[in-house]
Amino acid sequence: MTHYLPLTEGALIAALAIYVWSGIRVSQARTKFGVMAPTVTGAPEFERAFRAQQNTVEQMVLFVPLLGLAALFWGDLWAGLYGAIWSVGRLIYIETYIRAAGKRSLGFLLSGVLSLIVLIAVIVSFGLHQFGIG
């Protein structure tokens, strides 16, 4: 059976593009501040770009399966909305973290905290489904 989930698929593609873009930002910072691989310390500006990218990788481990589960339990619209908000949050997070780490709160709320809320909701949905409720 083939499922077509254009909003969910678009959200996943956007998230992957953000992941690649965050890696490009690290590469640019390496060049600008003379931090040669495999070194991961150096100018604070480089370190912030590196941590923003690494945090994005860490967040994607939770985000990608949750996106699929959200599509499964709630449909394409809600999963796509979750993915869109997560992606916007990640963009805000990366940019604000690189400029001033202390100002990354909005991006963290829109991606990190949102994923925890979605995780709890997916667990509840799964439990209700297992008991034939909903």
PDB file of C-alpha atoms in Angstrom:
ATOM      1  CA  MET A   1       0.000   0.000   0.000  1.00  0.00           C
ATOM      2  CA  THR A   2       1.327   3.428  -0.920  1.00  0.00           C
ATOM      3  CA  HIS A   3       0.786   6.390   1.363  1.00  0.00           C
ATOM      4  CA  TYR A   4       1.155   9.919   0.131  1.00  0.00           C
ATOM      5  CA  LEU A   5       1.950  12.381   2.887  1.00  0.00           C
ATOM      6  CA  PRO A   6       3.020  15.585   1.118  1.00  0.00           C
ATOM      7  CA  LEU A   7       3.142  17.797   4.222  1.00  0.00           C
ATOM      8  CA  THR A   8       5.009  15.230   6.285  1.00  0.00           C
ATOM      9  CA  GLU A   9       7.418  14.536   3.433  1.00  0.00           C
ATOM     10  CA  GLY A  10       7.956  18.264   2.908  1.00  0.00           C
ATOM     11  CA  ALA A  11       8.652  18.727   6.614  1.00  0.00           C
ATOM     12  CA  LEU A  12      11.198  15.908   6.551  1.00  0.00           C
ATOM     13  CA  ILE A  13      12.927  17.373   3.502  1.00  0.00           C
ATOM     14  CA  ALA A  14      13.016  20.796   5.198  1.00  0.00           C
ATOM     15  CA  ALA A  15      14.525  19.288   8.357  1.00  0.00           C
ATOM     16  CA  LEU A  16      17.190  17.482   6.340  1.00  0.00           C
ATOM     17  CA  ALA A  17      17.990  20.694   4.461  1.00  0.00           C
ATOM     18  CA  ILE A  18      18.392  22.515   7.784  1.00  0.00           C
ATOM     19  CA  TYR A  19      20.718  19.760   8.956  1.00  0.00           C
ATOM     20  CA  VAL A  20      22.892  20.178   5.848  1.00  0.00           C
ATOM     21  CA  TRP A  21      22.752  23.974   6.159  1.00  0.00           C
ATOM     22  CA  SER A  22      23.905  23.801   9.785  1.00  0.00           C
ATOM     23  CA  GLY A  23      26.887  21.720   8.660  1.00  0.00           C
ATOM     24  CA  ILE A  24      27.698  24.337   6.031  1.00  0.00           C
ATOM     25  CA  ARG A  25      27.623  26.997   8.775  1.00  0.00           C
ATOM     26  CA  VAL A  26      30.213  24.969  10.722  1.00  0.00           C
ATOM     27  CA  SER A  27      32.393  24.647   7.626  1.00  0.00           C
ATOM     28  CA  GLN A  28      32.195  28.398   7.044  1.00  0.00           C
ATOM     29  CA  ALA A  29      33.127  29.068  10.678  1.00  0.00           C
ATOM     30  CA  ARG A  30      36.067  26.649  10.423  1.00  0.00           C
ATOM     31  CA  THR A  31      37.396  28.586   7.448  1.00  0.00           C
ATOM     32  CA  LYS A  32      36.706  32.025   8.901  1.00  0.00           C
ATOM     33  CA  PHE A  33      38.304  31.301  12.285  1.00  0.00           C
ATOM     34  CA  GLY A  34      41.049  28.902  11.137  1.00  0.00           C
ATOM     35  CA  VAL A  35      39.824  25.863  13.054  1.00  0.00           C
ATOM     36  CA  MET A  36      41.151  22.850  11.179  1.00  0.00           C
ATOM     37  CA  ALA A  37      39.382  19.482  11.404  1.00  0.00           C
ATOM     38  CA  PRO A  38      39.250  17.410  13.531  1.00  0.00           C
ATOM     39  CA  THR A  39      39.624  20.204  16.104  1.00  0.00           C
ATOM     40  CA  VAL A  40      36.321  21.220  17.690  1.00  0.00           C
ATOM     41  CA  THR A  41      37.591  24.033  19.876  1.00  0.00           C
ATOM     42  CA  GLY A  42      38.777  27.472  18.959  1.00  0.00           C
ATOM     43  CA  ALA A  43      37.135  30.820  18.554  1.00  0.00           C
ATOM     44  CA  PRO A  44      33.881  31.116  20.524  1.00  0.00           C
ATOM     45  CA  GLU A  45      32.043  31.939  17.287  1.00  0.00           C
ATOM     46  CA  PHE A  46      33.181  28.636  15.800  1.00  0.00           C
ATOM     47  CA  GLU A  47      32.289  26.715  18.944  1.00  0.00           C
ATOM     48  CA  ARG A  48      28.761  28.154  18.933  1.00  0.00           C
ATOM     49  CA  ALA A  49      28.258  27.159  15.280  1.00  0.00           C
ATOM     50  CA  PHE A  50      29.586  23.677  16.034  1.00  0.00           C
ATOM     51  CA  ARG A  51      27.357  23.229  19.109  1.00  0.00           C
ATOM     52  CA  ALA A  52      24.279  24.477  17.234  1.00  0.00           C
ATOM     53  CA  GLN A  53      24.934  21.896  14.513  1.00  0.00           C
ATOM     54  CA  GLN A  54      25.622  19.097  16.986  1.00  0.00           C
ATOM     55  CA  ASN A  55      22.476  19.939  18.923  1.00  0.00           C
ATOM     56  CA  THR A  56      20.517  19.786  15.677  1.00  0.00           C
ATOM     57  CA  VAL A  57      21.882  16.291  15.010  1.00  0.00           C
ATOM     58  CA  GLU A  58      20.903  15.274  18.554  1.00  0.00           C
ATOM     59  CA  GLN A  59      17.393  16.699  18.131  1.00  0.00           C
ATOM     60  CA  MET A  60      16.859  14.942  14.802  1.00  0.00           C
ATOM     61  CA  VAL A  61      17.233  11.562  16.512  1.00  0.00           C
ATOM     62  CA  LEU A  62      13.967  12.344  18.322  1.00  0.00           C
ATOM     63  CA  PHE A  63      12.316  14.448  15.608  1.00  0.00           C
ATOM     64  CA  VAL A  64      12.466  12.065  12.628  1.00  0.00           C
ATOM     65  CA  PRO A  65      10.691   9.081  14.233  1.00  0.00           C
ATOM     66  CA  LEU A  66       8.226  11.394  15.974  1.00  0.00           C
ATOM     67  CA  LEU A  67       7.343  12.963  12.636  1.00  0.00           C
ATOM     68  CA  GLY A  68       6.502   9.529  11.247  1.00  0.00           C
ATOM     69  CA  LEU A  69       4.515   8.558  14.333  1.00  0.00           C
ATOM     70  CA  ALA A  70       2.630  11.859  14.256  1.00  0.00           C
ATOM     71  CA  ALA A  71       1.648  11.153  10.634  1.00  0.00           C
ATOM     72  CA  LEU A  72       0.567   7.647  11.576  1.00  0.00           C
ATOM     73  CA  PHE A  73      -1.548   8.661  14.573  1.00  0.00           C
ATOM     74  CA  TRP A  74      -2.817  12.104  13.569  1.00  0.00           C
ATOM     75  CA  GLY A  75      -2.463  12.379   9.799  1.00  0.00           C
ATOM     76  CA  ASP A  76      -0.486  14.403   7.330  1.00  0.00           C
ATOM     77  CA  LEU A  77      -1.764  17.855   8.316  1.00  0.00           C
ATOM     78  CA  TRP A  78      -0.786  17.617  11.992  1.00  0.00           C
ATOM     79  CA  ALA A  79       2.517  15.912  11.278  1.00  0.00           C
ATOM     80  CA  GLY A  80       3.324  18.518   8.642  1.00  0.00           C
ATOM     81  CA  LEU A  81       2.451  21.300  11.070  1.00  0.00           C
ATOM     82  CA  TYR A  82       4.700  19.753  13.729  1.00  0.00           C
ATOM     83  CA  GLY A  83       7.502  19.451  11.185  1.00  0.00           C
ATOM     84  CA  ALA A  84       7.083  23.027   9.968  1.00  0.00           C
ATOM     85  CA  ILE A  85       7.160  24.460  13.493  1.00  0.00           C
ATOM     86  CA  TRP A  86      10.163  22.282  14.372  1.00  0.00           C
ATOM     87  CA  SER A  87      12.023  23.458  11.272  1.00  0.00           C
ATOM     88  CA  VAL A  88      11.340  27.135  11.913  1.00  0.00           C
ATOM     89  CA  GLY A  89      12.388  26.610  15.531  1.00  0.00           C
ATOM     90  CA  ARG A  90      15.632  24.949  14.450  1.00  0.00           C
ATOM     91  CA  LEU A  91      16.443  27.823  12.082  1.00  0.00           C
ATOM     92  CA  ILE A  92      15.840  30.339  14.857  1.00  0.00           C
ATOM     93  CA  TYR A  93      17.829  28.203  17.304  1.00  0.00           C
ATOM     94  CA  ILE A  94      20.840  27.869  15.017  1.00  0.00           C
ATOM     95  CA  GLU A  95      20.980  31.523  14.045  1.00  0.00           C
ATOM     96  CA  THR A  96      20.501  32.863  17.565  1.00  0.00           C
ATOM     97  CA  TYR A  97      22.918  30.344  19.086  1.00  0.00           C
ATOM     98  CA  ILE A  98      25.628  31.340  16.606  1.00  0.00           C
ATOM     99  CA  ARG A  99      25.124  35.052  17.327  1.00  0.00           C
ATOM    100  CA  ALA A 100      24.584  34.870  21.097  1.00  0.00           C
ATOM    101  CA  ALA A 101      24.036  31.519  22.802  1.00  0.00           C
ATOM    102  CA  GLY A 102      21.975  33.045  25.593  1.00  0.00           C
ATOM    103  CA  LYS A 103      19.280  34.175  23.151  1.00  0.00           C
ATOM    104  CA  ARG A 104      18.392  30.743  21.745  1.00  0.00           C
ATOM    105  CA  SER A 105      15.350  30.194  23.988  1.00  0.00           C
ATOM    106  CA  LEU A 106      12.620  30.763  21.371  1.00  0.00           C
ATOM    107  CA  GLY A 107      14.226  28.336  18.930  1.00  0.00           C
ATOM    108  CA  PHE A 108      14.673  25.774  21.703  1.00  0.00           C
ATOM    109  CA  LEU A 109      11.010  26.080  22.698  1.00  0.00           C
ATOM    110  CA  LEU A 110       9.801  25.698  19.113  1.00  0.00           C
ATOM    111  CA  SER A 111      11.889  22.606  18.437  1.00  0.00           C
ATOM    112  CA  GLY A 112      13.175  20.950  21.608  1.00  0.00           C
ATOM    113  CA  VAL A 113      10.264  21.485  23.974  1.00  0.00           C
ATOM    114  CA  LEU A 114       7.737  20.950  21.169  1.00  0.00           C
ATOM    115  CA  SER A 115       9.260  17.523  20.486  1.00  0.00           C
ATOM    116  CA  LEU A 116       8.885  16.552  24.141  1.00  0.00           C
ATOM    117  CA  ILE A 117       5.220  17.575  24.043  1.00  0.00           C
ATOM    118  CA  VAL A 118       4.676  15.615  20.817  1.00  0.00           C
ATOM    119  CA  LEU A 119       6.452  12.600  22.345  1.00  0.00           C
ATOM    120  CA  ILE A 120       4.093  12.625  25.329  1.00  0.00           C
ATOM    121  CA  ALA A 121       1.089  13.032  23.020  1.00  0.00           C
ATOM    122  CA  VAL A 122       2.250  10.139  20.818  1.00  0.00           C
ATOM    123  CA  ILE A 123       2.682   7.918  23.879  1.00  0.00           C
ATOM    124  CA  VAL A 124      -0.844   8.800  25.028  1.00  0.00           C
ATOM    125  CA  SER A 125      -2.243   8.229  21.524  1.00  0.00           C
ATOM    126  CA  PHE A 126      -0.503   4.871  21.318  1.00  0.00           C
ATOM    127  CA  GLY A 127      -1.852   3.856  24.724  1.00  0.00           C
ATOM    128  CA  LEU A 128      -5.383   4.886  23.830  1.00  0.00           C
ATOM    129  CA  HIS A 129      -5.134   3.039  20.534  1.00  0.00           C
ATOM    130  CA  GLN A 130      -3.960  -0.128  22.290  1.00  0.00           C
ATOM    131  CA  PHE A 131      -7.017  -0.022  24.549  1.00  0.00           C
ATOM    132  CA  GLY A 132      -9.362   0.658  21.631  1.00  0.00           C
ATOM    133  CA  ILE A 133     -10.092   4.217  22.736  1.00  0.00           C
ATOM    134  CA  GLY A 134      -9.934   6.888  20.069  1.00  0.00           C
TER     135      GLY A 134
END
